[in-house]
Amino acid sequence: MKSTEPSTQTSQINIQAINAFNDNYIWAITNKEMVTLVDPGDADVCIKFIEAENLILNAILITHHHADHTGGIEALVEYCQQKQWSLSVYGPANENIPRCDVQLKENDTVTLSVFDISFNIIDLPGHTAGHIAYFADNDTTPILFCGDTLFSAGCGRIFEGTPIQMFTSLSKLMNLPEQTHVYCTHEYTQANIAFALTVDPTNEALINYDVKVNELRANGHATIPSTIKQEKQINPFLRCHEQNIQISAQKFSPDTTISTLDTFTTIRRWKDQF
Ligand code: ZN
Ligand code: FE
C-alpha cells in the first residue's frame, strides 16, 4: 500500500458522524492528525469537516456503488491532489467505483496503519450485487461498517440481489461478536421501528428501544451505532425464526410458509409497501 502517512501508532481512534443529505451518515475514523472516510456521498461536508478538525485525509472506504455513498469521491481525490496528500480509495471488486485504487472481496484485509486498525472484508450481496462491509475485530469494541445492508431495526432494500442473498448476508452479520458496534449509513431507525412494531408488537426489547430512540431523536442525537446484540433483540429481519414474526408474515401473506427464509422474504416485501 502507498503509505506516506506518519507512522503514528495509536489505538486511540474516534469515529464521528458527518451528516449528509437528509439522513446519511458519512463515518469519519480519526485520530489527532488523520481521517479516513466511509462512504463519502458528498465532498463538501467532508471538506468542511477536514478543515474544521485540521486533519489529513488518507483513505476512503466504499461499501457499494450508490451515489449517496460514492458521489464525493472525485472531488475528494482532487482535493487531496491539491494538498499533495496520498489517498487510497478502497471499494468492492464487483462494482464500478470511481477512482478505486484497491478492489476488495470476501476475506481481504485493509490495514490502516495510522489508526492501528485492520478490517476484514465481508461480501454482502442483496442491496446491490457487490456490496461489502468492513469489519475490525478489535479487542474490546469490534467495529462494522455495513453500508445499506443492516440498519438499526431494519435492512436495506433488495435492489440487485435476491431475498436469499440478502438473508444470507444478514446471517453473516448476525454471527459477528455481539458487542460489535454497527455503523450503517442512514438514520432510518424511527421509521424502521414503526414497521418493526407492526410485525413484532409484543417484543418488550423493541418497545423499550422505541422509547429510547424517540428520546435520542428529540434531542438531535444519532441512533447509530447500534450493536449486533441490540439488533438481534429488536430487528425483525434478524428474527424471522421467531414464531411471532412468522405468524405476522402469514397474516400479511397467507402463502408464506413457516420457514425463516420465507418469513424474511415476506416481511421484506411488506416493508417495501409499508
Ligand atoms: Zn444504497
Ligand atoms: Fe444509501
PDB file of C-alpha atoms and ligand atoms in Angstrom:
ATOM      1  CA  MET A   1       0.000   0.000   0.000  1.00  0.00           C
ATOM      2  CA  LYS A   2       1.067   3.576  -0.598  1.00  0.00           C
ATOM      3  CA  SER A   3       1.790   4.973   2.776  1.00  0.00           C
ATOM      4  CA  THR A   4       3.313   8.392   3.210  1.00  0.00           C
ATOM      5  CA  GLU A   5       1.385   8.959   6.418  1.00  0.00           C
ATOM      6  CA  PRO A   6       3.367   9.454   9.586  1.00  0.00           C
ATOM      7  CA  SER A   7       3.575   6.049  11.191  1.00  0.00           C
ATOM      8  CA  THR A   8       1.813   7.126  14.344  1.00  0.00           C
ATOM      9  CA  GLN A   9       0.811   4.022  16.249  1.00  0.00           C
ATOM     10  CA  THR A  10      -2.221   4.605  18.352  1.00  0.00           C
ATOM     11  CA  SER A  11      -5.282   2.659  19.300  1.00  0.00           C
ATOM     12  CA  GLN A  12      -6.970   5.931  20.256  1.00  0.00           C
ATOM     13  CA  ILE A  13      -9.315   6.317  17.355  1.00  0.00           C
ATOM     14  CA  ASN A  14     -12.582   8.153  17.214  1.00  0.00           C
ATOM     15  CA  ILE A  15     -15.490   7.525  14.921  1.00  0.00           C
ATOM     16  CA  GLN A  16     -17.546  10.617  14.174  1.00  0.00           C
ATOM     17  CA  ALA A  17     -20.633  11.150  12.061  1.00  0.00           C
ATOM     18  CA  ILE A  18     -20.676  13.722   9.280  1.00  0.00           C
ATOM     19  CA  ASN A  19     -24.291  14.428   8.356  1.00  0.00           C
ATOM     20  CA  ALA A  20     -25.043  14.420   4.642  1.00  0.00           C
ATOM     21  CA  PHE A  21     -28.183  14.827   2.523  1.00  0.00           C
ATOM     22  CA  ASN A  22     -31.384  14.150   4.506  1.00  0.00           C
ATOM     23  CA  ASP A  23     -30.423  11.149   6.557  1.00  0.00           C
ATOM     24  CA  ASN A  24     -26.975   9.863   5.510  1.00  0.00           C
ATOM     25  CA  TYR A  25     -24.059   9.453   7.869  1.00  0.00           C
ATOM     26  CA  ILE A  26     -20.568   9.633   6.438  1.00  0.00           C
ATOM     27  CA  TRP A  27     -18.397   7.990   9.095  1.00  0.00           C
ATOM     28  CA  ALA A  28     -15.042   9.600   9.854  1.00  0.00           C
ATOM     29  CA  ILE A  29     -12.385   7.481  11.538  1.00  0.00           C
ATOM     30  CA  THR A  30      -9.988   9.949  13.124  1.00  0.00           C
ATOM     31  CA  ASN A  31      -7.045  10.408  15.415  1.00  0.00           C
ATOM     32  CA  LYS A  32      -5.386  13.738  16.150  1.00  0.00           C
ATOM     33  CA  GLU A  33      -3.919  14.048  12.641  1.00  0.00           C
ATOM     34  CA  MET A  34      -5.606  11.793  10.139  1.00  0.00           C
ATOM     35  CA  VAL A  35      -9.025  10.885   8.883  1.00  0.00           C
ATOM     36  CA  THR A  36     -10.450   8.013   6.847  1.00  0.00           C
ATOM     37  CA  LEU A  37     -13.957   8.461   5.441  1.00  0.00           C
ATOM     38  CA  VAL A  38     -16.547   5.758   4.915  1.00  0.00           C
ATOM     39  CA  ASP A  39     -18.996   6.251   2.022  1.00  0.00           C
ATOM     40  CA  PRO A  40     -18.488   9.969   1.343  1.00  0.00           C
ATOM     41  CA  GLY A  41     -21.502  10.732  -0.821  1.00  0.00           C
ATOM     42  CA  ASP A  42     -20.967  14.482  -0.558  1.00  0.00           C
ATOM     43  CA  ALA A  43     -17.473  16.029  -0.732  1.00  0.00           C
ATOM     44  CA  ASP A  44     -18.427  19.489   0.574  1.00  0.00           C
ATOM     45  CA  VAL A  45     -19.495  18.360   4.037  1.00  0.00           C
ATOM     46  CA  CYS A  46     -16.358  16.176   4.253  1.00  0.00           C
ATOM     47  CA  ILE A  47     -14.005  19.012   3.286  1.00  0.00           C
ATOM     48  CA  LYS A  48     -15.683  21.278   5.850  1.00  0.00           C
ATOM     49  CA  PHE A  49     -15.106  18.613   8.485  1.00  0.00           C
ATOM     50  CA  ILE A  50     -11.483  18.001   7.451  1.00  0.00           C
ATOM     51  CA  GLU A  51     -10.679  21.722   7.594  1.00  0.00           C
ATOM     52  CA  ALA A  52     -12.555  22.398  10.827  1.00  0.00           C
ATOM     53  CA  GLU A  53     -10.733  19.496  12.528  1.00  0.00           C
ATOM     54  CA  ASN A  54      -7.429  20.258  10.804  1.00  0.00           C
ATOM     55  CA  LEU A  55      -6.955  16.678   9.601  1.00  0.00           C
ATOM     56  CA  ILE A  56      -5.294  14.944   6.661  1.00  0.00           C
ATOM     57  CA  LEU A  57      -7.438  12.600   4.580  1.00  0.00           C
ATOM     58  CA  ASN A  58      -5.598   9.323   3.943  1.00  0.00           C
ATOM     59  CA  ALA A  59      -8.231   6.820   2.816  1.00  0.00           C
ATOM     60  CA  ILE A  60     -11.786   6.346   1.629  1.00  0.00           C
ATOM     61  CA  LEU A  61     -13.705   3.112   2.256  1.00  0.00           C
ATOM     62  CA  ILE A  62     -16.680   2.409  -0.010  1.00  0.00           C
ATOM     63  CA  THR A  63     -19.359  -0.219   0.680  1.00  0.00           C
ATOM     64  CA  HIS A  64     -21.327  -0.058  -2.592  1.00  0.00           C
ATOM     65  CA  HIS A  65     -21.809   1.953  -5.752  1.00  0.00           C
ATOM     66  CA  HIS A  66     -24.898   4.083  -4.977  1.00  0.00           C
ATOM     67  CA  ALA A  67     -24.387   7.810  -5.498  1.00  0.00           C
ATOM     68  CA  ASP A  68     -25.220   8.769  -1.899  1.00  0.00           C
ATOM     69  CA  HIS A  69     -22.149   6.712  -0.905  1.00  0.00           C
ATOM     70  CA  THR A  70     -19.741   7.485  -3.745  1.00  0.00           C
ATOM     71  CA  GLY A  71     -20.719  10.942  -5.044  1.00  0.00           C
ATOM     72  CA  GLY A  72     -17.937  12.750  -3.171  1.00  0.00           C
ATOM     73  CA  ILE A  73     -15.029  10.556  -4.276  1.00  0.00           C
ATOM     74  CA  GLU A  74     -13.922  12.505  -7.377  1.00  0.00           C
ATOM     75  CA  ALA A  75     -13.852  15.884  -5.626  1.00  0.00           C
ATOM     76  CA  LEU A  76     -12.075  14.424  -2.582  1.00  0.00           C
ATOM     77  CA  VAL A  77      -9.406  12.803  -4.783  1.00  0.00           C
ATOM     78  CA  GLU A  78      -8.802  16.171  -6.446  1.00  0.00           C
ATOM     79  CA  TYR A  79      -8.759  17.939  -3.091  1.00  0.00           C
ATOM     80  CA  CYS A  80      -6.065  15.531  -1.845  1.00  0.00           C
ATOM     81  CA  GLN A  81      -4.036  16.007  -5.037  1.00  0.00           C
ATOM     82  CA  GLN A  82      -4.041  19.780  -4.470  1.00  0.00           C
ATOM     83  CA  LYS A  83      -2.930  19.246  -0.884  1.00  0.00           C
ATOM     84  CA  GLN A  84      -0.356  16.646  -2.051  1.00  0.00           C
ATOM     85  CA  TRP A  85      -1.766  14.090   0.335  1.00  0.00           C
ATOM     86  CA  SER A  86      -1.503  10.424  -0.521  1.00  0.00           C
ATOM     87  CA  LEU A  87      -5.023   8.993  -0.648  1.00  0.00           C
ATOM     88  CA  SER A  88      -6.180   5.407  -1.158  1.00  0.00           C
ATOM     89  CA  VAL A  89      -9.709   4.622  -2.270  1.00  0.00           C
ATOM     90  CA  TYR A  90     -10.956   1.135  -1.327  1.00  0.00           C
ATOM     91  CA  GLY A  91     -14.116  -0.384  -2.742  1.00  0.00           C
ATOM     92  CA  PRO A  92     -15.898  -3.573  -3.746  1.00  0.00           C
ATOM     93  CA  ALA A  93     -14.237  -5.591  -6.520  1.00  0.00           C
ATOM     94  CA  ASN A  94     -17.542  -6.417  -8.147  1.00  0.00           C
ATOM     95  CA  GLU A  95     -18.828  -2.862  -8.544  1.00  0.00           C
ATOM     96  CA  ASN A  96     -17.768   0.089 -10.607  1.00  0.00           C
ATOM     97  CA  ILE A  97     -16.418   2.649  -8.127  1.00  0.00           C
ATOM     98  CA  PRO A  98     -14.812   5.840  -9.461  1.00  0.00           C
ATOM     99  CA  ARG A  99     -11.078   6.247  -8.705  1.00  0.00           C
ATOM    100  CA  CYS A 100     -10.954   2.945  -6.833  1.00  0.00           C
ATOM    101  CA  ASP A 101      -7.318   2.027  -6.040  1.00  0.00           C
ATOM    102  CA  VAL A 102      -7.895  -1.218  -4.151  1.00  0.00           C
ATOM    103  CA  GLN A 103     -10.642  -3.647  -5.122  1.00  0.00           C
ATOM    104  CA  LEU A 104     -11.860  -5.804  -2.276  1.00  0.00           C
ATOM    105  CA  LYS A 105     -13.679  -9.093  -1.887  1.00  0.00           C
ATOM    106  CA  GLU A 106     -14.569 -11.520   0.915  1.00  0.00           C
ATOM    107  CA  ASN A 107     -11.704 -12.186   3.370  1.00  0.00           C
ATOM    108  CA  ASP A 108      -9.436  -9.445   2.019  1.00  0.00           C
ATOM    109  CA  THR A 109      -7.822  -7.236   4.637  1.00  0.00           C
ATOM    110  CA  VAL A 110      -7.499  -3.462   4.736  1.00  0.00           C
ATOM    111  CA  THR A 111      -4.910  -2.163   7.181  1.00  0.00           C
ATOM    112  CA  LEU A 112      -4.979   1.477   8.160  1.00  0.00           C
ATOM    113  CA  SER A 113      -1.648   1.647   9.936  1.00  0.00           C
ATOM    114  CA  VAL A 114      -2.081   5.218  11.178  1.00  0.00           C
ATOM    115  CA  PHE A 115      -5.031   4.053  13.232  1.00  0.00           C
ATOM    116  CA  ASP A 116      -3.524   0.687  14.053  1.00  0.00           C
ATOM    117  CA  ILE A 117      -6.663  -0.957  12.728  1.00  0.00           C
ATOM    118  CA  SER A 118      -7.359  -3.762  10.236  1.00  0.00           C
ATOM    119  CA  PHE A 119     -10.630  -4.535   8.539  1.00  0.00           C
ATOM    120  CA  ASN A 120     -11.763  -7.863   7.243  1.00  0.00           C
ATOM    121  CA  ILE A 121     -13.955  -7.676   4.159  1.00  0.00           C
ATOM    122  CA  ILE A 122     -17.344  -9.402   4.152  1.00  0.00           C
ATOM    123  CA  ASP A 123     -19.268  -9.841   0.886  1.00  0.00           C
ATOM    124  CA  LEU A 124     -22.911  -8.828   1.402  1.00  0.00           C
ATOM    125  CA  PRO A 125     -24.862  -9.159  -1.842  1.00  0.00           C
ATOM    126  CA  GLY A 126     -28.528  -8.163  -1.740  1.00  0.00           C
ATOM    127  CA  HIS A 127     -28.970  -4.379  -1.621  1.00  0.00           C
ATOM    128  CA  THR A 128     -26.528  -4.241  -4.530  1.00  0.00           C
ATOM    129  CA  ALA A 129     -24.813  -7.204  -6.173  1.00  0.00           C
ATOM    130  CA  GLY A 130     -21.292  -6.386  -4.962  1.00  0.00           C
ATOM    131  CA  HIS A 131     -21.963  -4.732  -1.590  1.00  0.00           C
ATOM    132  CA  ILE A 132     -19.213  -5.269   1.008  1.00  0.00           C
ATOM    133  CA  ALA A 133     -18.736  -4.498   4.705  1.00  0.00           C
ATOM    134  CA  TYR A 134     -15.627  -3.606   6.675  1.00  0.00           C
ATOM    135  CA  PHE A 135     -15.225  -5.436   9.981  1.00  0.00           C
ATOM    136  CA  ALA A 136     -12.498  -4.685  12.539  1.00  0.00           C
ATOM    137  CA  ASP A 137     -12.255  -7.424  15.135  1.00  0.00           C
ATOM    138  CA  ASN A 138     -10.856  -5.228  17.909  1.00  0.00           C
ATOM    139  CA  ASP A 139     -10.212  -6.431  21.427  1.00  0.00           C
ATOM    140  CA  THR A 140     -12.973  -4.636  23.296  1.00  0.00           C
ATOM    141  CA  THR A 141     -15.021  -2.959  20.597  1.00  0.00           C
ATOM    142  CA  PRO A 142     -15.289  -4.689  17.243  1.00  0.00           C
ATOM    143  CA  ILE A 143     -16.448  -2.251  14.562  1.00  0.00           C
ATOM    144  CA  LEU A 144     -18.600  -2.875  11.498  1.00  0.00           C
ATOM    145  CA  PHE A 145     -19.250  -0.510   8.598  1.00  0.00           C
ATOM    146  CA  CYS A 146     -22.117  -2.175   6.782  1.00  0.00           C
ATOM    147  CA  GLY A 147     -23.405   0.497   4.376  1.00  0.00           C
ATOM    148  CA  ASP A 148     -27.024  -0.148   3.402  1.00  0.00           C
ATOM    149  CA  THR A 149     -27.262  -3.835   4.366  1.00  0.00           C
ATOM    150  CA  LEU A 150     -28.127  -3.858   8.080  1.00  0.00           C
ATOM    151  CA  PHE A 151     -29.873  -0.800   9.512  1.00  0.00           C
ATOM    152  CA  SER A 152     -30.987  -0.364  13.082  1.00  0.00           C
ATOM    153  CA  ALA A 153     -34.351  -2.156  13.308  1.00  0.00           C
ATOM    154  CA  GLY A 154     -34.319  -2.751   9.556  1.00  0.00           C
ATOM    155  CA  CYS A 155     -32.352  -3.778   6.490  1.00  0.00           C
ATOM    156  CA  GLY A 156     -31.626  -2.374   3.039  1.00  0.00           C
ATOM    157  CA  ARG A 157     -33.983  -2.732   0.141  1.00  0.00           C
ATOM    158  CA  ILE A 158     -33.178  -5.567  -2.230  1.00  0.00           C
ATOM    159  CA  PHE A 159     -32.325  -3.705  -5.443  1.00  0.00           C
ATOM    160  CA  GLU A 160     -29.917  -6.025  -7.250  1.00  0.00           C
ATOM    161  CA  GLY A 161     -29.880  -9.265  -5.336  1.00  0.00           C
ATOM    162  CA  THR A 162     -32.380 -11.910  -4.285  1.00  0.00           C
ATOM    163  CA  PRO A 163     -34.098 -12.395  -0.920  1.00  0.00           C
ATOM    164  CA  ILE A 164     -31.931 -15.437  -0.207  1.00  0.00           C
ATOM    165  CA  GLN A 165     -28.780 -13.419  -0.875  1.00  0.00           C
ATOM    166  CA  MET A 166     -29.899 -10.663   1.489  1.00  0.00           C
ATOM    167  CA  PHE A 167     -30.950 -13.195   4.102  1.00  0.00           C
ATOM    168  CA  THR A 168     -27.556 -14.905   3.857  1.00  0.00           C
ATOM    169  CA  SER A 169     -25.742 -11.561   4.066  1.00  0.00           C
ATOM    170  CA  LEU A 170     -27.662 -10.578   7.209  1.00  0.00           C
ATOM    171  CA  SER A 171     -26.985 -14.015   8.703  1.00  0.00           C
ATOM    172  CA  LYS A 172     -23.247 -13.400   8.294  1.00  0.00           C
ATOM    173  CA  LEU A 173     -23.570 -10.161  10.245  1.00  0.00           C
ATOM    174  CA  MET A 174     -25.625 -11.883  12.965  1.00  0.00           C
ATOM    175  CA  ASN A 175     -22.696 -14.213  13.561  1.00  0.00           C
ATOM    176  CA  LEU A 176     -20.301 -11.374  14.397  1.00  0.00           C
ATOM    177  CA  PRO A 177     -19.470 -10.777  18.076  1.00  0.00           C
ATOM    178  CA  GLU A 178     -22.474  -9.377  19.952  1.00  0.00           C
ATOM    179  CA  GLN A 179     -20.573  -6.352  21.233  1.00  0.00           C
ATOM    180  CA  THR A 180     -19.766  -5.235  17.663  1.00  0.00           C
ATOM    181  CA  HIS A 181     -20.622  -1.594  17.050  1.00  0.00           C
ATOM    182  CA  VAL A 182     -22.732  -1.389  13.902  1.00  0.00           C
ATOM    183  CA  TYR A 183     -22.206   1.715  11.781  1.00  0.00           C
ATOM    184  CA  CYS A 184     -24.760   1.808   8.984  1.00  0.00           C
ATOM    185  CA  THR A 185     -25.142   4.725   6.595  1.00  0.00           C
ATOM    186  CA  HIS A 186     -28.675   6.020   7.219  1.00  0.00           C
ATOM    187  CA  GLU A 187     -30.708   7.386  10.108  1.00  0.00           C
ATOM    188  CA  TYR A 188     -33.767   5.285   9.307  1.00  0.00           C
ATOM    189  CA  THR A 189     -34.263   3.957  12.832  1.00  0.00           C
ATOM    190  CA  GLN A 190     -37.590   5.614  13.739  1.00  0.00           C
ATOM    191  CA  ALA A 191     -39.297   4.601  10.504  1.00  0.00           C
ATOM    192  CA  ASN A 192     -37.858   1.101  10.840  1.00  0.00           C
ATOM    193  CA  ILE A 193     -39.203   0.799  14.387  1.00  0.00           C
ATOM    194  CA  ALA A 194     -42.694   1.788  13.223  1.00  0.00           C
ATOM    195  CA  PHE A 195     -42.634  -1.190  10.868  1.00  0.00           C
ATOM    196  CA  ALA A 196     -40.926  -3.476  13.396  1.00  0.00           C
ATOM    197  CA  LEU A 197     -43.657  -2.772  15.955  1.00  0.00           C
ATOM    198  CA  THR A 198     -46.290  -3.729  13.382  1.00  0.00           C
ATOM    199  CA  VAL A 199     -44.595  -7.076  12.740  1.00  0.00           C
ATOM    200  CA  ASP A 200     -43.453  -7.791  16.292  1.00  0.00           C
ATOM    201  CA  PRO A 201     -45.809  -5.762  18.536  1.00  0.00           C
ATOM    202  CA  THR A 202     -45.267  -7.641  21.792  1.00  0.00           C
ATOM    203  CA  ASN A 203     -41.467  -7.557  21.738  1.00  0.00           C
ATOM    204  CA  GLU A 204     -40.542  -5.904  25.036  1.00  0.00           C
ATOM    205  CA  ALA A 205     -36.996  -5.022  23.965  1.00  0.00           C
ATOM    206  CA  LEU A 206     -38.381  -3.343  20.845  1.00  0.00           C
ATOM    207  CA  ILE A 207     -40.955  -1.366  22.836  1.00  0.00           C
ATOM    208  CA  ASN A 208     -38.183  -0.123  25.141  1.00  0.00           C
ATOM    209  CA  TYR A 209     -35.917   0.666  22.189  1.00  0.00           C
ATOM    210  CA  ASP A 210     -38.685   2.759  20.637  1.00  0.00           C
ATOM    211  CA  VAL A 211     -38.796   4.946  23.756  1.00  0.00           C
ATOM    212  CA  LYS A 212     -35.011   5.314  23.809  1.00  0.00           C
ATOM    213  CA  VAL A 213     -34.801   6.143  20.099  1.00  0.00           C
ATOM    214  CA  ASN A 214     -37.561   8.752  20.284  1.00  0.00           C
ATOM    215  CA  GLU A 215     -35.707  10.432  23.118  1.00  0.00           C
ATOM    216  CA  LEU A 216     -32.408  10.403  21.219  1.00  0.00           C
ATOM    217  CA  ARG A 217     -34.021  11.887  18.106  1.00  0.00           C
ATOM    218  CA  ALA A 218     -35.957  14.509  20.063  1.00  0.00           C
ATOM    219  CA  ASN A 219     -32.601  15.697  21.411  1.00  0.00           C
ATOM    220  CA  GLY A 220     -30.996  15.709  17.977  1.00  0.00           C
ATOM    221  CA  HIS A 221     -28.783  12.671  18.598  1.00  0.00           C
ATOM    222  CA  ALA A 222     -27.917   9.864  16.199  1.00  0.00           C
ATOM    223  CA  THR A 223     -29.269   6.390  16.987  1.00  0.00           C
ATOM    224  CA  ILE A 224     -26.188   4.871  15.356  1.00  0.00           C
ATOM    225  CA  PRO A 225     -24.015   2.981  16.194  1.00  0.00           C
ATOM    226  CA  SER A 226     -26.156   0.084  17.249  1.00  0.00           C
ATOM    227  CA  THR A 227     -24.745  -3.275  18.293  1.00  0.00           C
ATOM    228  CA  ILE A 228     -25.248  -6.789  16.968  1.00  0.00           C
ATOM    229  CA  LYS A 229     -26.669  -7.754  20.361  1.00  0.00           C
ATOM    230  CA  GLN A 230     -29.241  -4.990  20.182  1.00  0.00           C
ATOM    231  CA  GLU A 231     -30.231  -5.786  16.610  1.00  0.00           C
ATOM    232  CA  LYS A 232     -30.764  -9.459  17.419  1.00  0.00           C
ATOM    233  CA  GLN A 233     -33.250  -8.362  20.078  1.00  0.00           C
ATOM    234  CA  ILE A 234     -35.202  -5.781  18.099  1.00  0.00           C
ATOM    235  CA  ASN A 235     -34.646  -6.117  14.342  1.00  0.00           C
ATOM    236  CA  PRO A 236     -37.441  -8.173  12.713  1.00  0.00           C
ATOM    237  CA  PHE A 237     -35.217  -9.024   9.737  1.00  0.00           C
ATOM    238  CA  LEU A 238     -32.842 -10.841  12.114  1.00  0.00           C
ATOM    239  CA  ARG A 239     -35.721 -12.507  13.973  1.00  0.00           C
ATOM    240  CA  CYS A 240     -37.539 -14.403  11.234  1.00  0.00           C
ATOM    241  CA  HIS A 241     -37.007 -17.643  13.166  1.00  0.00           C
ATOM    242  CA  GLU A 242     -39.340 -16.256  15.889  1.00  0.00           C
ATOM    243  CA  GLN A 243     -42.877 -17.582  15.887  1.00  0.00           C
ATOM    244  CA  ASN A 244     -44.478 -14.157  16.439  1.00  0.00           C
ATOM    245  CA  ILE A 245     -42.892 -12.800  13.296  1.00  0.00           C
ATOM    246  CA  GLN A 246     -43.757 -15.906  11.287  1.00  0.00           C
ATOM    247  CA  ILE A 247     -47.405 -15.519  12.321  1.00  0.00           C
ATOM    248  CA  SER A 248     -47.402 -11.819  11.339  1.00  0.00           C
ATOM    249  CA  ALA A 249     -45.902 -12.703   7.956  1.00  0.00           C
ATOM    250  CA  GLN A 250     -48.633 -15.290   7.394  1.00  0.00           C
ATOM    251  CA  LYS A 251     -51.315 -12.752   8.250  1.00  0.00           C
ATOM    252  CA  PHE A 252     -49.854 -10.346   5.701  1.00  0.00           C
ATOM    253  CA  SER A 253     -49.397 -13.003   3.041  1.00  0.00           C
ATOM    254  CA  PRO A 254     -51.227 -16.291   3.688  1.00  0.00           C
ATOM    255  CA  ASP A 255     -48.985 -18.168   1.208  1.00  0.00           C
ATOM    256  CA  THR A 256     -45.983 -17.686   3.473  1.00  0.00           C
ATOM    257  CA  THR A 257     -44.702 -20.994   4.830  1.00  0.00           C
ATOM    258  CA  ILE A 258     -43.366 -21.180   8.353  1.00  0.00           C
ATOM    259  CA  SER A 259     -39.744 -21.062   7.328  1.00  0.00           C
ATOM    260  CA  THR A 260     -37.226 -18.442   8.323  1.00  0.00           C
ATOM    261  CA  LEU A 261     -36.338 -17.540   4.725  1.00  0.00           C
ATOM    262  CA  ASP A 262     -39.951 -17.352   3.572  1.00  0.00           C
ATOM    263  CA  THR A 263     -40.803 -15.154   6.519  1.00  0.00           C
ATOM    264  CA  PHE A 264     -37.865 -12.891   5.684  1.00  0.00           C
ATOM    265  CA  THR A 265     -38.933 -12.660   2.039  1.00  0.00           C
ATOM    266  CA  THR A 266     -42.483 -11.760   3.034  1.00  0.00           C
ATOM    267  CA  ILE A 267     -41.633  -9.099   5.602  1.00  0.00           C
ATOM    268  CA  ARG A 268     -39.072  -7.503   3.259  1.00  0.00           C
ATOM    269  CA  ARG A 269     -41.814  -7.257   0.605  1.00  0.00           C
ATOM    270  CA  TRP A 270     -44.238  -5.960   3.266  1.00  0.00           C
ATOM    271  CA  LYS A 271     -41.766  -3.245   4.321  1.00  0.00           C
ATOM    272  CA  ASP A 272     -41.422  -2.117   0.682  1.00  0.00           C
ATOM    273  CA  GLN A 273     -45.122  -1.214   0.729  1.00  0.00           C
ATOM    274  CA  PHE A 274     -45.354  -0.043   4.324  1.00  0.00           C
TER     275      PHE A 274
HETATM  276 ZN    ZN B   1     -27.556   2.162  -1.177  1.00  0.00          ZN
HETATM  277 FE    FE B   2     -27.670   4.685   0.832  1.00  0.00          FE
END
